[in-house]
Amino acid sequence: MSKRLYVTPYRCIDCKVCEQACSLANTPVPGVPARPRVQSFKVDDQNNFVLLCLQCDEPSCQAVCPVGALERNPETGAIEVNDKCIGCGFCVRACPFGCMDYDDTHNEYIKCDVCKGDPACAKYCPTGALVWSDKPWTDQEAEEYAKKKSSDPFTIALEMTKK
Amino acid sequence: MISGNGKPFGSPQALLERAEAIRTERKAIKQEIRVCAGPGCIARGAKDIHKQFQSEIKSHAKELKAAGLELDATLSEKCTGCHGMCEAGPVVTLEPEGTFYTGVKPRDAKKIVEKTLLHDQLVDPLLYELGHQRGGGKAERYTDIPFYSLQVRVALRNVGVVDPTNFDDFLAEGGFKAFAKAVSEMTPEAVIDQVEESGLRGRGGAGFSTGRKWRGALRVKKDRVWLICNGDEGDPGAFMDRAIMEGDPYSVLEGMMIAAYALGATDAYIYVRHEYPLAVEHLQLAIDKLHTAGLLGDNILGTGMTLNIRISRGGGAFVCGESSALMRSLEGKVGEPRAKYVRSVEKGLHDEPTVLNNVETFTCVPAIIDKGAGWFASMGRDKSKGTKAFSLVGKVKHTGLIEVPMGRTLREIIYDIGGGIIDDRPFKAVQTGGPSGGCLPADKLDLPVDFDTLSRAGAMMGSGGMIVMDDHTCMVDVAKYFINFLIGESCGKCVPCREGLRQVYDLLDKITKGEGEDGDIEKIEKLCHTMEVASLCALGKSAPYPVTSTLKYFRDEYEEHIQNKVCRAGVCPSLIMYEINEDCTGCDICARHCPTEAITGIKKKMYTIDPEKCISCGICKSVCKFDAVDIKSGDKIVSRDAVA
Amino acid sequence: MSEAKTNETVHLTIDGREVDAPKGAMILDVARGMGIDVPSLCAHPGLEPFGACRLCVVEIQKPGWDDWYKQLVTSCLYPVEEGLKVWTDSDEVRQNRSVVLDLQMARVPESDYIRELGRQYGVEKTSYAERDTKDTCIMCTICVRACEAIGRSAIATLSRGPDKYVDVPNKDACIGCLVCASLCPTDAIPFTANDNGKRRIWDKEFDLVTDERTGEVLGTPEYLAHVQKRAEGNGLVWPETLKQESAKVKRYEYARKLSRVADVEDRLADEAK
Amino acid sequence: MSPRRAKKTDVDLDNTEALEPSAGDTGAKAPPRPNKSRPSDLSDEERAADEILAHYPLAEPSLIMVLQELNDHYQWLPPKALLRVSEKLGVPFGKVQGVATFYKAFSLEPKGKKTVKVCLGTACHVRGAGMLVDELKRSLKVEPGHGMSEDGDYSLETVNCVGACAMAPVVMVGDNYYANMAPGNIGKMLKKEKPA
């Protein structure tokens, strides 16, 4: 099983380190930070949340792209924007999660490409809310989770989508 | 008129039997009147002549019957395609004698019927004047005229012989013999072998081996092969394909059918230039007829072969003679060429394998299959086999349509067949290959005409237009003319062609206006080089040839325009002046026609032209009956013939 | 843009450097992939190669050709071949590029972009007759091809030869997406993106739809309708509420929704009891 | 399937009002809209276009043939008819207009009652056809390919070769050929051809 970005929301403290790391890792021109591909939210008092591209199996962004500028990288499994992009913005409109975005400082359409297999967000996440791994938790963590019966909303949400 | 029984032919054998039957029936015909209905002759009233003949024959029916001539039984009267000698039109020939009447008017029909048909006498004033050729006198038969006797007609074999609207006529002349032979005796492979062996090269211009092209398409294994016949003859001064399509549509179709058999093609197009409505009409008639005769459609001649041929009218764009542009046009798109790095035999029309040949090429195919590759290859020279049709036009005495074996020299064509230059003026240049070709000077007159020799000399075989120029033709003006032509015809896709042509034209225009400077020629040369190597399609790549070839052979004329501000041919309006000489009788006609009132004078005395008011329109010279208007350029009188 | 990408590769030499390239790839793309700067005005990776600007010409030599013989080809349209030798910056190539740029400068004397490019090839000033125009269109037709890709084909080339020009013959077809203007290498398409809630391009005025919460401009109503139609044509569902929301708002809403799933789990756990 | 990947339809969670598609917007194909104009509402041009279109398959390759017939019918291409053709063939109007302006066979402006065509083939050129064009421009006060003379009688066109090189220079008025023309004969020719 190849690696993925796993989110454990209850660990998230909305420190915005992921956003900063993402921004710096994807900056094409030094000194001009790029718009981050990942975003963390403070939803309410209890809940923080990190949202990044789900790398859907049948991505809407890819389906509406008129020039085939969105392609899946077979190595990372991520959908990437290639140089075919003509900037029509259809993908931004089509993504239901708002994970396709336009960076107006660098004039390009952006989305999470898991940093080509080395995601900066996960690397710098201080709490382990974001991990780049082949499974969501280590065995110990899974045990811990079972004990705590803490909710992992993301996992539950996704399990629900499978029915 | 003898007609078929209207049922489709069930086998090649049935077709051949029917042809034989027609030939037997026709042995009874003692006399045939052929009225030339080529474009030139129609323009001069050939249709009226045909009508007049019909009514004269009717009104003389009794006398004719007494003489053993009965319309549609022993006497036949028909319109044929172009007879070739357009300059002498309208032309009427009487077979089997080959009596040749020129300049026929409708009222002459009566004379011909009464004198020639009834009393075996020739109508003397209508006979062709041989002039200095063959010792002068008048030619009784067209075979006596060098214009005809020096020709060898392969592609034009039926043009001027058959009635293009009559299928039986074509069968009687051996039509579809080759197709019947191909489908019943030959494998597709053998057909291609024959074509390749014959050495037939594309008659459209580039001269690619037809056999090799076909083989190439066969190698690309695909479900469908498209066949296209290119009848978008755009070269100004060329009308061979028009003559063939109008005068012998069945031969074109037969050639395509043989190609379709060899390639396994089931769908074909003929792309006809939109200025040729008569060609469309005749081809459509022929296609319809072939469908009812079981020669097109499904199960052709009972062999299981399927072929549908559709006519597509061009939209009036020279660039559509370029094969990739033509295919875009057939797809309903703007006729912009594509880069040719992927060959059209692999990816052509609708991105499927496509074989495209020119009208004349297809027309040669039945003759090759019928008479054998060896026969065809025995004509011509080196790598250019067979014959080639040319339209011989310009300042030559006998303008018209000719066909000669490859390898004849320009001199033979222009002087022996063409009869030399009008008014026996000095020959200056011959332009071959249309806008993509070049101009060859007098010292190249002994060059043999074939694909490779012409390209080496800087001209091109092209589709076969041959325009003869005398000393009253300005070479800078000719170059400018072709560039202007190409500006109007460039598709405007790529930069060197679109922008380069405009700049070359501006520079040439400057030169012809007497505003040329040192360095202009070099600028033109540099530009021409880039156009030649960097343009996208053949039109752009060959666009500079008219300029480069005139620069090569007539550079002094360019320099004269730039340095001395002189146009030695008396053509460039800004460099010439009109002047009235002492031959003027004071008839006042020039003054009356002058649009700017530049001519003044007292009646019956010599008139004068005010150079300030004169706009060099040339009207005075064209209306003057006494050759009293001269053209001056610099200090020299370069007088020019009256235009009319 | 080559279809049927296979794993087959061909071996060729570009500017003396050997390279393996996938069969069917164009010389231009392969050279650029090697970091070689081949100029071009009409090529865009997302659009069909067109071959009109003639700036990307390179010299090639096929195996078996005489040593002295080279041919100039358009690299954006020429697929790589086994054993091919390519020169992207030879004297002949530079000479032709300079003539082409010289011609372009005469066509669009007002274009800074072309002037800058010309300077790189030693053309300071055009040697030909300049057009008297402020127009900077160089007829690369990127706008035409992009508009076609988007599915509108509002922009077309009209007429032919030197008179050929680019225009929108039917204003109804334009959706005001501004893609044409943003892709134009010489900024020849004038537009105002947002002037008091109005957008102007191709002599047509558009309203603008904004995200109520952020005030971010989402596009023209025509544009949004077109995307929706296109998406539905691809079998995508198109939730009404998403139509007029910016990416940011969509993200926030989704995050909120997912965070609420915790409540769902609690409820499920309760029910299980 | 990994839990990190959602199918696009998976957004349709039952409990997410926010993401639920609104009624009538379920992605199902909209019912075909009734033809907005009944035949009786069509203009003459549209009807003429329809008549011609009936003979051809409704696809792009038919475009040029259809335009040819339209042009034969009107002597030019009326915009309404072009829009109709674009709509029926499913070819974007820009492309139709592009084709109509690319090919010389089509005119986008109305023509005079008769069209004077001056052949500018090489043979005609070397025999002085350029002077004929100049003279016609002067006497008709029109530019070749554009507009018509003040009285609406004539349009002027130049053609590249009418294939009657033996009679060069040639002028055609309608279907009539005038052979061996000279600037001096233009006036006579126009008088003779003047439409009633």
mmCIF file of N, CA and C in Angstrom, chain B residues 39-40 43-44 86-87 236-237 239 242 273-274 311-317 319-320 329-335 393-395 399 422 467 473 477 481-482 485 489 491 593 615 617-619 622-623 643-644, chain D residues 60-65 68-69 72 91 95 98-99 102-106 120-123 125-129 131 134-135 138 159-169 177 179-185:
data_model
loop_
_atom_site.group_PDB
_atom_site.id
_atom_site.type_symbol
_atom_site.label_atom_id
_atom_site.label_comp_id
_atom_site.label_asym_id
_atom_site.label_seq_id
_atom_site.Cartn_x
_atom_site.Cartn_y
_atom_site.Cartn_z
ATOM 1 N N PRO B 39 -13.909 25.572 -73.282
ATOM 2 C CA PRO B 39 -14.271 26.887 -72.735
ATOM 3 C C PRO B 39 -14.035 28.020 -73.733
ATOM 4 N N GLY B 40 -12.926 27.942 -74.462
ATOM 5 C CA GLY B 40 -12.626 29.006 -75.409
ATOM 6 C C GLY B 40 -13.653 29.058 -76.519
ATOM 7 N N ALA B 43 -17.080 30.217 -75.378
ATOM 8 C CA ALA B 43 -17.070 31.668 -75.209
ATOM 9 C C ALA B 43 -17.271 32.358 -76.545
ATOM 10 N N ARG B 44 -16.870 31.712 -77.595
ATOM 11 C CA ARG B 44 -17.023 32.330 -78.910
ATOM 12 C C ARG B 44 -18.246 31.796 -79.650
ATOM 13 N N CYS B 86 -7.219 26.555 -79.117
ATOM 14 C CA CYS B 86 -8.225 27.499 -78.667
ATOM 15 C C CYS B 86 -8.157 28.815 -79.410
ATOM 16 N N GLU B 87 -6.957 29.181 -79.820
ATOM 17 C CA GLU B 87 -6.789 30.493 -80.427
ATOM 18 C C GLU B 87 -7.513 30.567 -81.775
ATOM 19 N N PRO B 236 -2.871 30.020 -62.494
ATOM 20 C CA PRO B 236 -3.371 30.858 -63.578
ATOM 21 C C PRO B 236 -2.646 30.501 -64.867
ATOM 22 N N GLY B 237 -3.388 30.381 -65.927
ATOM 23 C CA GLY B 237 -2.771 30.037 -67.202
ATOM 24 C C GLY B 237 -2.723 28.546 -67.435
ATOM 25 N N PHE B 239 -5.178 25.093 -67.828
ATOM 26 C CA PHE B 239 -6.554 24.590 -67.884
ATOM 27 C C PHE B 239 -6.636 23.185 -68.455
ATOM 28 N N ARG B 242 -9.182 21.169 -66.390
ATOM 29 C CA ARG B 242 -10.512 21.599 -66.755
ATOM 30 C C ARG B 242 -10.944 20.927 -68.058
ATOM 31 N N ARG B 273 -12.673 22.691 -58.784
ATOM 32 C CA ARG B 273 -12.580 24.124 -58.576
ATOM 33 C C ARG B 273 -13.934 24.781 -58.848
ATOM 34 N N HIS B 274 -14.310 25.755 -58.027
ATOM 35 C CA HIS B 274 -15.673 26.282 -58.138
ATOM 36 C C HIS B 274 -15.878 27.105 -59.401
ATOM 37 N N ILE B 311 -18.751 14.403 -55.686
ATOM 38 C CA ILE B 311 -18.103 15.616 -56.162
ATOM 39 C C ILE B 311 -18.168 16.661 -55.060
ATOM 40 N N SER B 312 -17.071 17.310 -54.836
ATOM 41 C CA SER B 312 -17.063 18.396 -53.872
ATOM 42 C C SER B 312 -16.560 19.634 -54.592
ATOM 43 N N ARG B 313 -17.357 20.685 -54.537
ATOM 44 C CA ARG B 313 -16.912 21.904 -55.216
ATOM 45 C C ARG B 313 -16.006 22.700 -54.296
ATOM 46 N N GLY B 314 -14.900 23.136 -54.834
ATOM 47 C CA GLY B 314 -13.979 23.952 -54.048
ATOM 48 C C GLY B 314 -14.616 25.277 -53.728
ATOM 49 N N GLY B 315 -14.017 25.970 -52.777
ATOM 50 C CA GLY B 315 -14.598 27.238 -52.382
ATOM 51 C C GLY B 315 -13.906 28.435 -53.005
ATOM 52 N N GLY B 316 -12.982 28.160 -53.903
ATOM 53 C CA GLY B 316 -12.266 29.279 -54.488
ATOM 54 C C GLY B 316 -11.079 29.666 -53.632
ATOM 55 N N ALA B 317 -10.146 28.744 -53.512
ATOM 56 C CA ALA B 317 -8.929 29.044 -52.771
ATOM 57 C C ALA B 317 -7.803 28.252 -53.408
ATOM 58 N N VAL B 319 -4.910 27.767 -52.384
ATOM 59 C CA VAL B 319 -4.163 26.955 -51.422
ATOM 60 C C VAL B 319 -4.788 25.567 -51.273
ATOM 61 N N CYS B 320 -6.054 25.409 -51.641
ATOM 62 C CA CYS B 320 -6.697 24.100 -51.537
ATOM 63 C C CYS B 320 -6.182 23.123 -52.582
ATOM 64 N N SER B 329 -10.507 21.303 -46.346
ATOM 65 C CA SER B 329 -11.662 21.855 -47.033
ATOM 66 C C SER B 329 -12.764 20.808 -47.179
ATOM 67 N N LEU B 330 -12.371 19.578 -47.485
ATOM 68 C CA LEU B 330 -13.359 18.501 -47.598
ATOM 69 C C LEU B 330 -14.009 18.206 -46.255
ATOM 70 N N GLU B 331 -13.281 18.495 -45.183
ATOM 71 C CA GLU B 331 -13.856 18.285 -43.854
ATOM 72 C C GLU B 331 -14.753 19.452 -43.456
ATOM 73 N N GLY B 332 -14.904 20.403 -44.348
ATOM 74 C CA GLY B 332 -15.773 21.543 -44.060
ATOM 75 C C GLY B 332 -15.078 22.630 -43.275
ATOM 76 N N LYS B 333 -13.760 22.619 -43.311
ATOM 77 C CA LYS B 333 -13.019 23.594 -42.512
ATOM 78 C C LYS B 333 -12.332 24.602 -43.422
ATOM 79 N N VAL B 334 -11.730 25.575 -42.762
ATOM 80 C CA VAL B 334 -10.917 26.544 -43.480
ATOM 81 C C VAL B 334 -9.720 25.814 -44.084
ATOM 82 N N GLY B 335 -9.395 26.124 -45.329
ATOM 83 C CA GLY B 335 -8.341 25.390 -46.026
ATOM 84 C C GLY B 335 -6.942 25.789 -45.622
ATOM 85 N N VAL B 393 0.172 29.244 -73.418
ATOM 86 C CA VAL B 393 -0.530 30.520 -73.507
ATOM 87 C C VAL B 393 0.455 31.680 -73.448
ATOM 88 N N GLY B 394 -0.061 32.857 -73.500
ATOM 89 C CA GLY B 394 0.768 34.056 -73.448
ATOM 90 C C GLY B 394 1.002 34.593 -74.842
ATOM 91 N N LYS B 395 2.223 35.061 -75.074
ATOM 92 C CA LYS B 395 2.500 35.725 -76.344
ATOM 93 C C LYS B 395 2.954 34.726 -77.405
ATOM 94 N N THR B 399 -2.065 29.522 -79.115
ATOM 95 C CA THR B 399 -2.346 29.204 -77.727
ATOM 96 C C THR B 399 -3.303 28.030 -77.704
ATOM 97 N N ILE B 422 4.055 35.789 -81.091
ATOM 98 C CA ILE B 422 3.155 36.678 -81.829
ATOM 99 C C ILE B 422 3.957 37.804 -82.464
ATOM 100 N N ILE B 467 3.575 29.749 -69.874
ATOM 101 C CA ILE B 467 3.227 31.084 -70.324
ATOM 102 C C ILE B 467 4.434 31.706 -71.012
ATOM 103 N N THR B 473 7.278 42.122 -72.092
ATOM 104 C CA THR B 473 6.887 41.699 -70.758
ATOM 105 C C THR B 473 7.989 42.115 -69.797
ATOM 106 N N ASP B 477 7.692 43.136 -63.227
ATOM 107 C CA ASP B 477 6.239 43.179 -63.153
ATOM 108 C C ASP B 477 5.654 41.765 -63.051
ATOM 109 N N TYR B 481 3.465 40.427 -60.177
ATOM 110 C CA TYR B 481 2.155 39.835 -60.457
ATOM 111 C C TYR B 481 1.955 38.550 -59.666
ATOM 112 N N PHE B 482 2.965 37.673 -59.708
ATOM 113 C CA PHE B 482 2.807 36.393 -59.012
ATOM 114 C C PHE B 482 2.752 36.578 -57.504
ATOM 115 N N PHE B 485 -0.598 37.738 -56.717
ATOM 116 C CA PHE B 485 -1.506 36.598 -56.819
ATOM 117 C C PHE B 485 -1.462 35.775 -55.530
ATOM 118 N N GLU B 489 -3.947 34.608 -52.305
ATOM 119 C CA GLU B 489 -4.251 33.190 -52.155
ATOM 120 C C GLU B 489 -3.614 32.542 -50.936
ATOM 121 N N CYS B 491 -3.037 31.376 -47.308
ATOM 122 C CA CYS B 491 -4.071 31.160 -46.310
ATOM 123 C C CYS B 491 -3.859 32.074 -45.117
ATOM 124 N N HIS B 593 -11.224 59.365 -75.770
ATOM 125 C CA HIS B 593 -11.212 58.284 -74.797
ATOM 126 C C HIS B 593 -10.396 58.585 -73.549
ATOM 127 N N ILE B 615 -2.040 59.531 -66.867
ATOM 128 C CA ILE B 615 -1.940 58.556 -65.776
ATOM 129 C C ILE B 615 -1.468 57.194 -66.295
ATOM 130 N N CYS B 617 -2.676 55.127 -68.413
ATOM 131 C CA CYS B 617 -3.684 54.066 -68.388
ATOM 132 C C CYS B 617 -3.634 53.226 -69.660
ATOM 133 N N GLY B 618 -3.072 53.800 -70.725
ATOM 134 C CA GLY B 618 -2.897 53.025 -71.947
ATOM 135 C C GLY B 618 -4.101 52.990 -72.861
ATOM 136 N N ILE B 619 -5.149 53.725 -72.508
ATOM 137 C CA ILE B 619 -6.338 53.695 -73.355
ATOM 138 C C ILE B 619 -6.035 54.266 -74.736
ATOM 139 N N SER B 622 -4.509 51.822 -76.914
ATOM 140 C CA SER B 622 -5.379 50.716 -77.312
ATOM 141 C C SER B 622 -6.424 51.159 -78.329
ATOM 142 N N VAL B 623 -6.783 52.432 -78.331
ATOM 143 C CA VAL B 623 -7.801 52.855 -79.299
ATOM 144 C C VAL B 623 -7.192 53.373 -80.597
ATOM 145 N N VAL B 643 -2.849 46.810 -77.165
ATOM 146 C CA VAL B 643 -3.247 45.703 -76.300
ATOM 147 C C VAL B 643 -4.296 44.848 -76.987
ATOM 148 N N ALA B 644 -5.152 45.481 -77.719
ATOM 149 C CA ALA B 644 -6.226 44.729 -78.357
ATOM 150 C C ALA B 644 -5.730 44.037 -79.605
ATOM 151 N N GLU D 60 -20.330 18.751 -39.946
ATOM 152 C CA GLU D 60 -19.393 19.765 -40.417
ATOM 153 C C GLU D 60 -18.965 19.613 -41.880
ATOM 154 N N PRO D 61 -18.667 18.390 -42.373
ATOM 155 C CA PRO D 61 -18.213 18.298 -43.763
ATOM 156 C C PRO D 61 -19.193 18.875 -44.779
ATOM 157 N N SER D 62 -20.464 19.010 -44.411
ATOM 158 C CA SER D 62 -21.438 19.553 -45.361
ATOM 159 C C SER D 62 -21.330 21.069 -45.489
ATOM 160 N N LEU D 63 -20.620 21.698 -44.557
ATOM 161 C CA LEU D 63 -20.663 23.156 -44.455
ATOM 162 C C LEU D 63 -20.403 23.879 -45.775
ATOM 163 N N ILE D 64 -19.298 23.525 -46.429
ATOM 164 C CA ILE D 64 -18.931 24.283 -47.618
ATOM 165 C C ILE D 64 -19.966 24.095 -48.720
ATOM 166 N N MET D 65 -20.454 22.872 -48.874
ATOM 167 C CA MET D 65 -21.454 22.622 -49.909
ATOM 168 C C MET D 65 -22.722 23.431 -49.648
ATOM 169 N N GLN D 68 -22.151 26.964 -50.476
ATOM 170 C CA GLN D 68 -22.132 27.129 -51.939
ATOM 171 C C GLN D 68 -23.551 27.319 -52.455
ATOM 172 N N GLU D 69 -24.445 26.451 -51.988
ATOM 173 C CA GLU D 69 -25.817 26.523 -52.499
ATOM 174 C C GLU D 69 -26.493 27.811 -52.054
ATOM 175 N N ASP D 72 -25.235 30.495 -54.178
ATOM 176 C CA ASP D 72 -25.841 30.422 -55.511
ATOM 177 C C ASP D 72 -27.241 31.031 -55.484
ATOM 178 N N VAL D 91 -22.002 23.591 -36.059
ATOM 179 C CA VAL D 91 -20.673 24.175 -36.225
ATOM 180 C C VAL D 91 -20.721 25.573 -35.604
ATOM 181 N N LYS D 95 -16.694 29.545 -36.703
ATOM 182 C CA LYS D 95 -16.101 28.707 -37.745
ATOM 183 C C LYS D 95 -16.820 28.908 -39.073
ATOM 184 N N GLY D 98 -15.636 32.027 -40.383
ATOM 185 C CA GLY D 98 -14.265 31.858 -40.839
ATOM 186 C C GLY D 98 -14.229 31.245 -42.229
ATOM 187 N N VAL D 99 -15.024 30.197 -42.425
ATOM 188 C CA VAL D 99 -15.077 29.537 -43.731
ATOM 189 C C VAL D 99 -15.647 30.494 -44.786
ATOM 190 N N PHE D 102 -13.058 32.917 -45.719
ATOM 191 C CA PHE D 102 -11.811 32.359 -46.248
ATOM 192 C C PHE D 102 -11.902 32.100 -47.748
ATOM 193 N N TYR D 103 -13.017 31.515 -48.154
ATOM 194 C CA TYR D 103 -13.129 31.109 -49.554
ATOM 195 C C TYR D 103 -13.691 32.236 -50.404
ATOM 196 N N LYS D 104 -13.088 32.379 -51.565
ATOM 197 C CA LYS D 104 -13.481 33.477 -52.438
ATOM 198 C C LYS D 104 -14.846 33.281 -53.071
ATOM 199 N N ALA D 105 -15.323 32.041 -53.052
ATOM 200 C CA ALA D 105 -16.600 31.780 -53.710
ATOM 201 C C ALA D 105 -17.751 32.444 -52.976
ATOM 202 N N PHE D 106 -17.506 32.830 -51.719
ATOM 203 C CA PHE D 106 -18.598 33.375 -50.924
ATOM 204 C C PHE D 106 -18.490 34.884 -50.793
ATOM 205 N N LEU D 120 -7.552 37.583 -64.205
ATOM 206 C CA LEU D 120 -6.188 38.045 -63.954
ATOM 207 C C LEU D 120 -5.201 36.880 -64.032
ATOM 208 N N GLY D 121 -5.534 35.894 -64.846
ATOM 209 C CA GLY D 121 -4.594 34.797 -65.063
ATOM 210 C C GLY D 121 -3.323 35.351 -65.685
ATOM 211 N N THR D 122 -2.281 34.522 -65.658
ATOM 212 C CA THR D 122 -1.001 35.015 -66.159
ATOM 213 C C THR D 122 -1.098 35.455 -67.607
ATOM 214 N N ALA D 123 -1.805 34.647 -68.394
ATOM 215 C CA ALA D 123 -1.902 34.970 -69.818
ATOM 216 C C ALA D 123 -2.599 36.315 -69.994
ATOM 217 N N HIS D 125 -2.740 38.645 -67.736
ATOM 218 C CA HIS D 125 -1.898 39.692 -67.160
ATOM 219 C C HIS D 125 -0.864 40.181 -68.155
ATOM 220 N N VAL D 126 -0.176 39.229 -68.804
ATOM 221 C CA VAL D 126 0.868 39.680 -69.720
ATOM 222 C C VAL D 126 0.264 40.353 -70.941
ATOM 223 N N ARG D 127 -1.024 40.155 -71.145
ATOM 224 C CA ARG D 127 -1.648 40.862 -72.258
ATOM 225 C C ARG D 127 -2.416 42.097 -71.773
ATOM 226 N N GLY D 128 -2.189 42.505 -70.543
ATOM 227 C CA GLY D 128 -2.668 43.811 -70.112
ATOM 228 C C GLY D 128 -3.972 43.834 -69.330
ATOM 229 N N ALA D 129 -4.288 42.756 -68.575
ATOM 230 C CA ALA D 129 -5.554 42.741 -67.840
ATOM 231 C C ALA D 129 -5.584 43.767 -66.704
ATOM 232 N N MET D 131 -4.737 46.785 -66.702
ATOM 233 C CA MET D 131 -5.284 48.061 -67.175
ATOM 234 C C MET D 131 -6.802 48.003 -67.234
ATOM 235 N N ASP D 134 -8.134 48.623 -63.744
ATOM 236 C CA ASP D 134 -8.051 50.056 -63.426
ATOM 237 C C ASP D 134 -9.180 50.824 -64.086
ATOM 238 N N GLU D 135 -9.412 50.498 -65.353
ATOM 239 C CA GLU D 135 -10.432 51.226 -66.094
ATOM 240 C C GLU D 135 -11.827 50.942 -65.513
ATOM 241 N N ARG D 138 -12.362 52.768 -62.350
ATOM 242 C CA ARG D 138 -12.645 54.172 -62.626
ATOM 243 C C ARG D 138 -14.075 54.367 -63.081
ATOM 244 N N VAL D 159 -10.819 37.463 -61.027
ATOM 245 C CA VAL D 159 -10.679 36.021 -60.862
ATOM 246 C C VAL D 159 -9.311 35.602 -61.368
ATOM 247 N N ASN D 160 -8.853 34.487 -60.853
ATOM 248 C CA ASN D 160 -7.471 34.149 -61.153
ATOM 249 C C ASN D 160 -7.253 33.552 -62.518
ATOM 250 N N CYS D 161 -8.193 32.780 -62.995
ATOM 251 C CA CYS D 161 -8.043 32.267 -64.345
ATOM 252 C C CYS D 161 -9.375 31.651 -64.708
ATOM 253 N N VAL D 162 -9.962 32.080 -65.782
ATOM 254 C CA VAL D 162 -11.224 31.450 -66.162
ATOM 255 C C VAL D 162 -10.973 30.325 -67.148
ATOM 256 N N GLY D 163 -9.714 30.048 -67.417
ATOM 257 C CA GLY D 163 -9.385 28.942 -68.294
ATOM 258 C C GLY D 163 -9.700 29.219 -69.747
ATOM 259 N N ALA D 164 -9.704 30.485 -70.132
ATOM 260 C CA ALA D 164 -9.919 30.835 -71.535
ATOM 261 C C ALA D 164 -8.743 31.685 -71.994
ATOM 262 N N CYS D 165 -7.557 31.153 -71.704
ATOM 263 C CA CYS D 165 -6.340 31.933 -71.877
ATOM 264 C C CYS D 165 -6.099 32.331 -73.333
ATOM 265 N N ALA D 166 -6.670 31.573 -74.251
ATOM 266 C CA ALA D 166 -6.428 31.872 -75.655
ATOM 267 C C ALA D 166 -7.071 33.192 -76.057
ATOM 268 N N MET D 167 -8.059 33.630 -75.289
ATOM 269 C CA MET D 167 -8.755 34.851 -75.650
ATOM 270 C C MET D 167 -8.309 36.025 -74.792
ATOM 271 N N ALA D 168 -7.181 35.859 -74.126
ATOM 272 C CA ALA D 168 -6.724 36.862 -73.163
ATOM 273 C C ALA D 168 -6.534 38.227 -73.824
ATOM 274 N N PRO D 169 -6.798 39.296 -73.091
ATOM 275 C CA PRO D 169 -7.422 39.307 -71.773
ATOM 276 C C PRO D 169 -8.943 39.155 -71.853
ATOM 277 N N TYR D 177 -18.675 35.956 -72.199
ATOM 278 C CA TYR D 177 -17.238 36.223 -72.256
ATOM 279 C C TYR D 177 -16.973 37.378 -73.212
ATOM 280 N N ALA D 179 -13.799 38.648 -75.211
ATOM 281 C CA ALA D 179 -12.438 38.231 -75.499
ATOM 282 C C ALA D 179 -11.598 39.411 -75.959
ATOM 283 N N ASN D 180 -10.300 39.267 -75.817
ATOM 284 C CA ASN D 180 -9.338 40.255 -76.307
ATOM 285 C C ASN D 180 -9.733 41.681 -75.951
ATOM 286 N N MET D 181 -10.048 41.883 -74.699
ATOM 287 C CA MET D 181 -10.516 43.194 -74.283
ATOM 288 C C MET D 181 -9.376 44.208 -74.207
ATOM 289 N N ALA D 182 -9.761 45.469 -74.369
ATOM 290 C CA ALA D 182 -8.821 46.568 -74.193
ATOM 291 C C ALA D 182 -9.547 47.648 -73.399
ATOM 292 N N PRO D 183 -8.800 48.486 -72.680
ATOM 293 C CA PRO D 183 -9.460 49.507 -71.874
ATOM 294 C C PRO D 183 -10.455 50.331 -72.691
ATOM 295 N N GLY D 184 -10.147 50.522 -73.938
ATOM 296 C CA GLY D 184 -11.023 51.329 -74.777
ATOM 297 C C GLY D 184 -12.396 50.720 -75.028
ATOM 298 N N ASN D 185 -12.529 49.401 -74.852
ATOM 299 C CA ASN D 185 -13.810 48.743 -75.142
ATOM 300 C C ASN D 185 -14.701 48.598 -73.918
#
